[in-house]
Short mmCIF file of C-alpha atoms and ligand atoms in Angstrom, two decimals:
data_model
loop_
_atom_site.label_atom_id
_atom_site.label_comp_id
_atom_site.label_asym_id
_atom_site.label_seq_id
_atom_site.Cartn_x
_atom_site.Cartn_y
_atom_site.Cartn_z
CA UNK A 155 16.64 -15.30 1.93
CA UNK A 156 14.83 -16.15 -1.38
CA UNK A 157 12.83 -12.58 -2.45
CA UNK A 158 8.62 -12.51 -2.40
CA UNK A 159 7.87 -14.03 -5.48
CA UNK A 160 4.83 -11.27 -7.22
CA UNK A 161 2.03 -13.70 -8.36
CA UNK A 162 0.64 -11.73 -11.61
CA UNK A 163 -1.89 -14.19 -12.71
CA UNK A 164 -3.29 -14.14 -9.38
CA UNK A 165 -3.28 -10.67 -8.96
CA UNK A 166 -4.94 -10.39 -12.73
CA UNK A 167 -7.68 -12.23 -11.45
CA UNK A 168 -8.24 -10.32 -8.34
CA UNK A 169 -8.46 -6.62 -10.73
CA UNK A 170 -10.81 -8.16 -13.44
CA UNK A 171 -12.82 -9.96 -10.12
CA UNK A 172 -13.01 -6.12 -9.04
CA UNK A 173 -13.58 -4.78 -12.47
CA UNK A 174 -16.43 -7.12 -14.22
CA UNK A 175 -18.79 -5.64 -11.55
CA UNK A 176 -18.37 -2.24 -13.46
CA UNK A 177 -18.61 -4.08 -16.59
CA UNK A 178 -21.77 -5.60 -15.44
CA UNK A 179 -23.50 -2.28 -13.91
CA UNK A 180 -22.87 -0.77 -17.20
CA UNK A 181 -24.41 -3.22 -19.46
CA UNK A 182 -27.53 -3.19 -16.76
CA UNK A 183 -27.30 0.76 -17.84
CA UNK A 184 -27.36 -0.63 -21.33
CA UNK A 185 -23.97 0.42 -22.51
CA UNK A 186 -21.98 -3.27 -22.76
CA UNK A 187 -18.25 -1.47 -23.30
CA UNK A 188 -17.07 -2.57 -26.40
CA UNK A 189 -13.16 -2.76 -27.48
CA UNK A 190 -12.23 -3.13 -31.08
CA UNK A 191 -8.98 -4.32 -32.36
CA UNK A 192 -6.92 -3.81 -35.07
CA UNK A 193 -4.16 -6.03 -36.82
CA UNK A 194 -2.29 -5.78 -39.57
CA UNK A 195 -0.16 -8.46 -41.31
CA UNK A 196 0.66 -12.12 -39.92
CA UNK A 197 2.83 -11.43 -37.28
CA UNK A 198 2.77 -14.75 -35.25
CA UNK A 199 2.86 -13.13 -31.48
CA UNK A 200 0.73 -10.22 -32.77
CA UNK A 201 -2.10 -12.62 -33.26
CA UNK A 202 -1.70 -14.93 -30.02
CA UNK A 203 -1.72 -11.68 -28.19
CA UNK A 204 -5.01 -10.35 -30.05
CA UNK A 205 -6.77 -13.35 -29.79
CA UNK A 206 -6.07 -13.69 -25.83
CA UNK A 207 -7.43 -10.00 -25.73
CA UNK A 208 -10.25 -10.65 -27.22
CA UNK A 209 -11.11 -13.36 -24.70
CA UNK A 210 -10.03 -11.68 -21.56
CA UNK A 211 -12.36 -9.64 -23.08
CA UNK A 212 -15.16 -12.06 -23.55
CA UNK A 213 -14.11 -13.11 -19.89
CA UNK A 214 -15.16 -9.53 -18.23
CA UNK A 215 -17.96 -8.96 -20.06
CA UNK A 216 -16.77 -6.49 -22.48
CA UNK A 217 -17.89 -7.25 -26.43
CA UNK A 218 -15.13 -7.47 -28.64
CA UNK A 219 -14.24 -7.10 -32.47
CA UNK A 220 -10.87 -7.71 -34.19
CA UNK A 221 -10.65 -6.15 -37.44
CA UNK A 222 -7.85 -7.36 -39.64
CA UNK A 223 -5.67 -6.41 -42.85
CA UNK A 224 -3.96 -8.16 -44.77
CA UNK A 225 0.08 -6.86 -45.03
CA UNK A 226 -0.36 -5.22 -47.85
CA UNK A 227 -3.17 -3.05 -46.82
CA UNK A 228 -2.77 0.85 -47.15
CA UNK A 229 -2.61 3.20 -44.11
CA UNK A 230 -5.65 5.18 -45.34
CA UNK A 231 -7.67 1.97 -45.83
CA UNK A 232 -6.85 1.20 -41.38
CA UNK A 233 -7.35 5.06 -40.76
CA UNK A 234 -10.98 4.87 -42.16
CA UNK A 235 -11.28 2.19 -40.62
CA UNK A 236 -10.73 3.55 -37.10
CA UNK A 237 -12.28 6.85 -38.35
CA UNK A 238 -15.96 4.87 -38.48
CA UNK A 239 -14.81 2.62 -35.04
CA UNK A 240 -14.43 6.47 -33.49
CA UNK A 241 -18.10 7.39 -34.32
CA UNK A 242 -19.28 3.68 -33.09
CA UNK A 243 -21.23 3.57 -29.84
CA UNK A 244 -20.58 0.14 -29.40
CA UNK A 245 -17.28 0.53 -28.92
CA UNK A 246 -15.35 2.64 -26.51
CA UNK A 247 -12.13 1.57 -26.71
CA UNK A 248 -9.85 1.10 -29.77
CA UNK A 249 -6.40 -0.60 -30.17
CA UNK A 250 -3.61 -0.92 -32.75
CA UNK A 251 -1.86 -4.11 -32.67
CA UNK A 252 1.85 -2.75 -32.77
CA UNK A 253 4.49 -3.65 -34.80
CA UNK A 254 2.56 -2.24 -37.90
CA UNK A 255 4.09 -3.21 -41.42
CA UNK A 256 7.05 -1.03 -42.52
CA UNK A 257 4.86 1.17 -44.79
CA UNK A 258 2.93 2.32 -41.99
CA UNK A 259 4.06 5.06 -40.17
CA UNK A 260 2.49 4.18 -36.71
CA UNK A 261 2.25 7.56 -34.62
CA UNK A 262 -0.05 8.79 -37.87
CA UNK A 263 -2.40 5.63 -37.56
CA UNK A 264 -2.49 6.09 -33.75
CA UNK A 265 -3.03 9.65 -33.81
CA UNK A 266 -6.51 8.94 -36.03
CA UNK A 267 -8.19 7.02 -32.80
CA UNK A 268 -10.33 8.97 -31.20
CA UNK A 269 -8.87 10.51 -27.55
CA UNK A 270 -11.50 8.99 -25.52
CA UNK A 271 -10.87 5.64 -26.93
CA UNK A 272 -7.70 5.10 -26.93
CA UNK A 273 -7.66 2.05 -24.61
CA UNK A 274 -3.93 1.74 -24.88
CA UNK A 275 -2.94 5.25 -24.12
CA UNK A 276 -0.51 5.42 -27.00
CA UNK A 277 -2.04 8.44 -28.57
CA UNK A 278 0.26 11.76 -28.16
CA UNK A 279 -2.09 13.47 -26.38
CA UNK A 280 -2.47 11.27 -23.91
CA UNK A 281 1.56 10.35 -23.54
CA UNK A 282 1.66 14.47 -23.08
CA UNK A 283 -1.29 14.01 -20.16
CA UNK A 284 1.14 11.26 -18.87
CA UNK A 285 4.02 13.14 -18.71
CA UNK A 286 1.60 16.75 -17.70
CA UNK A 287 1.13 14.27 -14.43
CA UNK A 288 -2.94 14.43 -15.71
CA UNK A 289 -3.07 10.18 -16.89
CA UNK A 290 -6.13 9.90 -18.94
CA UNK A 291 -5.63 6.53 -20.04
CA UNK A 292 -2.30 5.08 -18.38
CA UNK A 293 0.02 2.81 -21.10
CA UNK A 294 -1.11 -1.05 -19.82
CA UNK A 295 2.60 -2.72 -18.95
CA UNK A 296 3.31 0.16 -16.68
CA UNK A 297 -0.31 0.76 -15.52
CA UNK A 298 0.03 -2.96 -14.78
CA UNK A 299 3.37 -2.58 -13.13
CA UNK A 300 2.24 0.00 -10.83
CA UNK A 301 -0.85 -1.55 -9.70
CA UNK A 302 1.44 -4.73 -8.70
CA UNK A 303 3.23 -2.68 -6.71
CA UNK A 304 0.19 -0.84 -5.46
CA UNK A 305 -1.24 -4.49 -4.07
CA UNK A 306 2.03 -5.55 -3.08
CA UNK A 307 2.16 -2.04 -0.74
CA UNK A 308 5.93 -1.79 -2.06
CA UNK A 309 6.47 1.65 -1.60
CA UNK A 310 7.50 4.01 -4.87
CA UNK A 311 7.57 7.56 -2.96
CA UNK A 312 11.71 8.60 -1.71
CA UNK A 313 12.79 5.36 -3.38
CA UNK A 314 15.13 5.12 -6.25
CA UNK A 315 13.58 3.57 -9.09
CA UNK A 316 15.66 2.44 -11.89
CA UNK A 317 14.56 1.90 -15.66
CA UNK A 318 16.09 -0.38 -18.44
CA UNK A 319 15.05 0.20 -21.43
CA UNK A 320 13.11 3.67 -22.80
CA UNK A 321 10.92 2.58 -25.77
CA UNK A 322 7.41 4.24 -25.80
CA UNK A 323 5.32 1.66 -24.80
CA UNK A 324 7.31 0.39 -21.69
CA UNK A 325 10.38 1.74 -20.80
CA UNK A 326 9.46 6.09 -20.90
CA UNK A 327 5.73 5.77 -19.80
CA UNK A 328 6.99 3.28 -17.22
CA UNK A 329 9.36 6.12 -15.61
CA UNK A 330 7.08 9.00 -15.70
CA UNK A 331 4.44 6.85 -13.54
CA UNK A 332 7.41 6.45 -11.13
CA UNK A 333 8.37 10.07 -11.24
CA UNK A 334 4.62 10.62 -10.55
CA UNK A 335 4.44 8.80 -7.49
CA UNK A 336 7.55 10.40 -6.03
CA UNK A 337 10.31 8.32 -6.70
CA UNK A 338 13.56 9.40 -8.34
CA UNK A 339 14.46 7.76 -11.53
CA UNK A 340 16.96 6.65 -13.60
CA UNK A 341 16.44 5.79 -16.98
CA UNK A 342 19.33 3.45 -18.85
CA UNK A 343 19.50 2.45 -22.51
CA UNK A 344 21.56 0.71 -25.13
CA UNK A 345 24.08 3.60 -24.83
CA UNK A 346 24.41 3.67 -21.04
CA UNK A 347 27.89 2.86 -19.94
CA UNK A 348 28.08 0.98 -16.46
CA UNK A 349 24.88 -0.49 -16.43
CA UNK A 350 25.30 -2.65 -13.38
CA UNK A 351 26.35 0.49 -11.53
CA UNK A 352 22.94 1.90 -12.00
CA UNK A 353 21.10 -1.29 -11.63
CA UNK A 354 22.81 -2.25 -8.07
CA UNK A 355 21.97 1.43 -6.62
CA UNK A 356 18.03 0.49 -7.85
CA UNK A 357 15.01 0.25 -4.77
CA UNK A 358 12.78 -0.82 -7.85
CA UNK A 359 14.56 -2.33 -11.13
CA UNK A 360 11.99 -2.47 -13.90
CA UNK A 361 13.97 -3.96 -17.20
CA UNK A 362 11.61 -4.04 -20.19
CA UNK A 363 14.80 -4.78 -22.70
CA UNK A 364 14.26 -8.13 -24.47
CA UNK A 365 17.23 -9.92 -24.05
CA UNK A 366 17.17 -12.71 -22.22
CA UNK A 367 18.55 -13.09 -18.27
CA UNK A 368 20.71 -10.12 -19.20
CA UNK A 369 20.30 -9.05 -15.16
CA UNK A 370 21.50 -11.10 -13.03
CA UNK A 371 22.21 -11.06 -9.13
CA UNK A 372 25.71 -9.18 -8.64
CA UNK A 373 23.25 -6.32 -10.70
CA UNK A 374 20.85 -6.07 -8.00
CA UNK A 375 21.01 -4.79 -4.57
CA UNK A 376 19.93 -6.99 -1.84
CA UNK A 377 16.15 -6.59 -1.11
CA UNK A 378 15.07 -4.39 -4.12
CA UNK A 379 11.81 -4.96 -6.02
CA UNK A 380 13.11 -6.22 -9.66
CA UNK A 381 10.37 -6.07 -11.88
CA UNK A 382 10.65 -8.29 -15.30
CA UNK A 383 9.07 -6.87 -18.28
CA UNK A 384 10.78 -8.72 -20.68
CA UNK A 385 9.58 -11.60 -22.68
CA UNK A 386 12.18 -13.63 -24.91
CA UNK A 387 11.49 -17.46 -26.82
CA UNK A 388 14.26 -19.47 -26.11
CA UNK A 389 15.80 -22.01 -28.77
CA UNK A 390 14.32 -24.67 -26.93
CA UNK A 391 10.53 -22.83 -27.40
CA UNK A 392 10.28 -21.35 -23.68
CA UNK A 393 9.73 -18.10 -22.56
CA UNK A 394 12.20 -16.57 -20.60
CA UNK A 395 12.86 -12.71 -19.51
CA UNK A 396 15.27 -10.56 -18.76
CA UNK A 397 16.33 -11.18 -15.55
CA UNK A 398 18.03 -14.07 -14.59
CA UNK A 399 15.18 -15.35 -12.23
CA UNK A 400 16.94 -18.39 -10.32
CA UNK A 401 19.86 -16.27 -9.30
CA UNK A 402 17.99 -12.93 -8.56
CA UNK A 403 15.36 -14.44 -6.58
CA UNK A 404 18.41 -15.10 -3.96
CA UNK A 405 19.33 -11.69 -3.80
CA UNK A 406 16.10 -9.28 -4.20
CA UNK A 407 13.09 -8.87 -1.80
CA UNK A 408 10.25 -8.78 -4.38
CA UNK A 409 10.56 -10.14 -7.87
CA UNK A 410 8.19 -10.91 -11.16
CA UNK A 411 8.24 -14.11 -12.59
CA UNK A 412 8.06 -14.51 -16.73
CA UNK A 413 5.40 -16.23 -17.55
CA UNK A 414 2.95 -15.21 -15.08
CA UNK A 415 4.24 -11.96 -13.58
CA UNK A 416 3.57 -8.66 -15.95
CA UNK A 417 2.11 -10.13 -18.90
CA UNK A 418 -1.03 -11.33 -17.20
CA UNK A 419 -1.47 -7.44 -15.90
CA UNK A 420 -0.81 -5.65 -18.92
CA UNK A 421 -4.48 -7.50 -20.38
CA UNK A 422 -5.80 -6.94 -17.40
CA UNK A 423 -5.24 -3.19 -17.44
CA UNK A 424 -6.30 -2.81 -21.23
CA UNK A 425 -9.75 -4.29 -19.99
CA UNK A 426 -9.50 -1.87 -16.83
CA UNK A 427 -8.73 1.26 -19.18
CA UNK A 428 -11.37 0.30 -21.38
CA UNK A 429 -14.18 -0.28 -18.90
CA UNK A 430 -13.28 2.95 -17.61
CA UNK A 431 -13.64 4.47 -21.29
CA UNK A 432 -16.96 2.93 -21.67
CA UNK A 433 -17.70 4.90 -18.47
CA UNK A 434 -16.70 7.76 -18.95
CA UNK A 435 -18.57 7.81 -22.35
CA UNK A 436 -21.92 7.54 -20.51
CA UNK A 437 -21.37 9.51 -18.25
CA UNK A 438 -21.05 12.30 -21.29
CA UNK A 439 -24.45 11.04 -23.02
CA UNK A 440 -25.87 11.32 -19.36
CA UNK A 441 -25.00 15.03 -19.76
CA UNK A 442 -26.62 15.58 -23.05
P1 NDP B 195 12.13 -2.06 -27.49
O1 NDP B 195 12.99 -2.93 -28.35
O2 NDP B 195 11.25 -1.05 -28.12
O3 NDP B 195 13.08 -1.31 -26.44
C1 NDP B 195 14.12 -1.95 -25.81
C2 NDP B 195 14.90 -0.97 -25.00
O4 NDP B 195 15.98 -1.64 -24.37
C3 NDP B 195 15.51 0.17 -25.81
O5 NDP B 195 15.23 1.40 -25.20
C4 NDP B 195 17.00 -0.13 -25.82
O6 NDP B 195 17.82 1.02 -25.78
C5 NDP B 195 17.15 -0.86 -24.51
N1 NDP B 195 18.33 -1.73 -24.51
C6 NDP B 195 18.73 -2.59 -25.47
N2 NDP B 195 19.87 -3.21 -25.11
C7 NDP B 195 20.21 -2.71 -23.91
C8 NDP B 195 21.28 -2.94 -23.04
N3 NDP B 195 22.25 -3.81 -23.31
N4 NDP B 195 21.32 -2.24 -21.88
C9 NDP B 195 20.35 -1.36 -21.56
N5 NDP B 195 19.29 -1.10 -22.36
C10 NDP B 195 19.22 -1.77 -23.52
O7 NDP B 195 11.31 -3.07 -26.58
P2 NDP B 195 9.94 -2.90 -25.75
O8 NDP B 195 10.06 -1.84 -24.73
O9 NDP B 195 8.80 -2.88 -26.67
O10 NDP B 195 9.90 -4.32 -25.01
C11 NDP B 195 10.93 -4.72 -24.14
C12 NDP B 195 10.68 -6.16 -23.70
O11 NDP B 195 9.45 -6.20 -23.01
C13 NDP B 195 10.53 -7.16 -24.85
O12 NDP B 195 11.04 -8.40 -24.42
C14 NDP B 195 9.03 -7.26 -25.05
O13 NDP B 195 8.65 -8.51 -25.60
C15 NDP B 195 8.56 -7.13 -23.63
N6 NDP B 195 7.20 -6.62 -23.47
C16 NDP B 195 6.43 -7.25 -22.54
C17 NDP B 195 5.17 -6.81 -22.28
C18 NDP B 195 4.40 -7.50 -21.22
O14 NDP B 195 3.20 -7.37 -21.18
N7 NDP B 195 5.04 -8.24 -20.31
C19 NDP B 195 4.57 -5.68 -23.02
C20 NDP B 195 5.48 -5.04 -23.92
C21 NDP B 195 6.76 -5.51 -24.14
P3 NDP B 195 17.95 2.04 -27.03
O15 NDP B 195 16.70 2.84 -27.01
O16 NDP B 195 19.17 2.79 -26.72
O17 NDP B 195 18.06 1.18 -28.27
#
C-alpha cells in the first residue's frame, strides 16, 4: 500500500491562514512585527532563500528588511549592524543568513542578536532552553517538522524516532524536540556503522543529510513516518532529497515529498516564531 503522502505546501498555507490573524491584531495594536535579514556574500541559494522570506513575509503581513554585505565585509561591521537592529522597535525578529564567509566565525555573529529576537532560534541560549525542555524560540526545520506531524496526529510519544544527520540547525535540535515529546531517539552520523540497521528499527525517520536518495526502501520499516529534510540539485537542475521517494513511498505509511514537503514549513515557522516575538515584545511595553 503506497504511504500518506504529507502535503507541506498545503499545510504551510493552513499555519500562515491561522497565523496572519495575529499578524493583523497586532498591527491594529500598532506594532506591525517586523523581521530583518541579514546576508553576507553571493551565495546563489542564500539569496533565493532570503528573497522568498522576505515575501512570505510580505504575504502575512509582517514588514521586512534585508540588509546585505558584500563578501568581504568585516564581522564587526554585521555585529553593529545587528547591535542597532536589537534596539529597533520595528523589528522583532532578526536572522543570519547561514553559511557566513569563512572569516566569520558564526556562533560570535549569532550570539550578538538580541535573545528576544532571535527568530531562528540559533542563539546558544536558546539551543540551551531547547535542550533545558523550556523552547523559547524552536529552530524552524524541526519546529516545522513537528508541527507536520502535530496536523498529521502521527504520534511521537513511546515511538522510536530515528535521526540522520546531527548538524545544529537540523539534525540535534530536530532530536531534542523528539526527546521532548516522549519519544526515544537515535541519532546517526557520518561515523555510524550499520546505518540501515538503525533506520529499519525507525517509527519516525527524519534524514536531514544532503545526499541525494541515499534512503531507500529495504532502510525503512513498513508503515513508519519518513520525514525528508534534505534538499540536493541534481545534474539535470532538479531538486531531489534524500530519500529515495518512488521506492519508499511503497513501503512507509507517511512520507514528505521534496519540493513541497519541509521546505515550505520551515518559512512558515520563521514567520510563526517571529509573529510570536513581535508579541511577546508588546506584551513587555504593555508592562512598562
Ligand atoms: P550538514 O552538512 O550540516 O549536516 C549533515 C549531517 O549528515 C552531518 O551531521 C553528517 O554527519 C551527516 N551525514 C553525512 N553523511 C552521512 C551518512 N552517509 N550517513 C549518516 N549521516 C551522514 O547539513 P544540514 O543539516 O544543514 O542539512 C542537511 C540537508 O537538509 C541538506 O540537504 C540541506 O540542504 C537540507 N536542509 C533543508 C532545509 C529545509 O527547509 N527543508 C533546511 C535546512 C537544511 P557528521 O556530523 O558525522 O559529518
Amino acid at each position: 500500500m503506497s504511504a500518506t503522502v504529507i502535503d507541506g505546501k498545503a499545510l504551510a498555507q493552513e499555519v500562515r491562514a491561522e497565523w496572519k490573524g495575529r499578524a493583523e491584531r497586532l498591527k491594529k495594536a500598532g506594532m506591525q512585527p517586523g523581521l530583518a535579514v541579514i546576508i553576507v556574500g553571493s551565495n546563489p541559494a542564500s539569496s533565493i532563500y532570503v528573497r522568498n522570506k522576505a515575501r512570505a513575509s510580505r504575504e502575512i503581513g509582517i514588514y521586512s528588511e534585508i540588509h546585505e554585505f558584500g563578501e568581504n565585509s568585516s564581522q564587526e561591521e554585521v555585529i553593529q549592524r545587528i547591535r542597532e537592529l536589537n534596539g529597533n522597535p520595528a523589528i522583532h525578529g532578526i536572522l543570519v543568513q547561514l553559511p557566513l564567509p569563512p572569516h566569520f566565525e558564526s556562533t560570535r555573529v549569532i550570539e550578538s542578536i538580541a535573545i528576544e529576537k532571535d527568530a531562528d532560534g540559533f542563539h546558544l541560549y536558546n539551543v540551551g532552553a531547547l535542550v533545558a525542555g523550556n523552547t523559547v524560540f524552536p529552530p524552524c526545520t524541526p519546529y516545522g517538522v513537528m508541527k507536520m506531524l502535530e496536523k498529521y496526529a502521527i504520534k511521537v510519544e513511546g515511538q522510536h524516532a530515528v535521526v540522520v544527520g546531527r548538524s545544529n540547525i537540523v539534525g540535534k535540535p530536530m532530536a531534542l524536540m523528539l526527546l521532548q515529546k516522549g519519544a526515544t531517539i537515535t541519532i546517526c552520523t557520518s561515523r555510524t556503522r550499520e546505518l540501515a540497521e538503525h533506520t529499519a528499527r525507525a517509527d519516525i525517520l527524519v534524514v536531514a543529510v544532503g545526499k541525494p536518495h541515499m534512503i531507500t526502501a529495504n532502510m525503512v520499516k513498513p508503515g513508519a513516518t519518513v520525514i525528508d529534510v534534505g534538499i540536493n540539485r541534481l545534474p539535470d537542475g532538479r531538486l531531489a532529497g534524500d530519500v529515495d521517494f518512488e521506492s519508499v513511498k511503497e513501503r512507509a505509511g507517511y512520507i514528505t515529498p521534496v519540493p513541497g514537503g519541509v521546505g515550505p514549513m520551515t518559512i512558515t515557522m520563521l514567520l510563526c516564531n517571529t509573529i510570536e516575538a513581535a508579541e511577546r515584545q508588546q506584551a513587555v511595553r504593555t508592562q512598562l
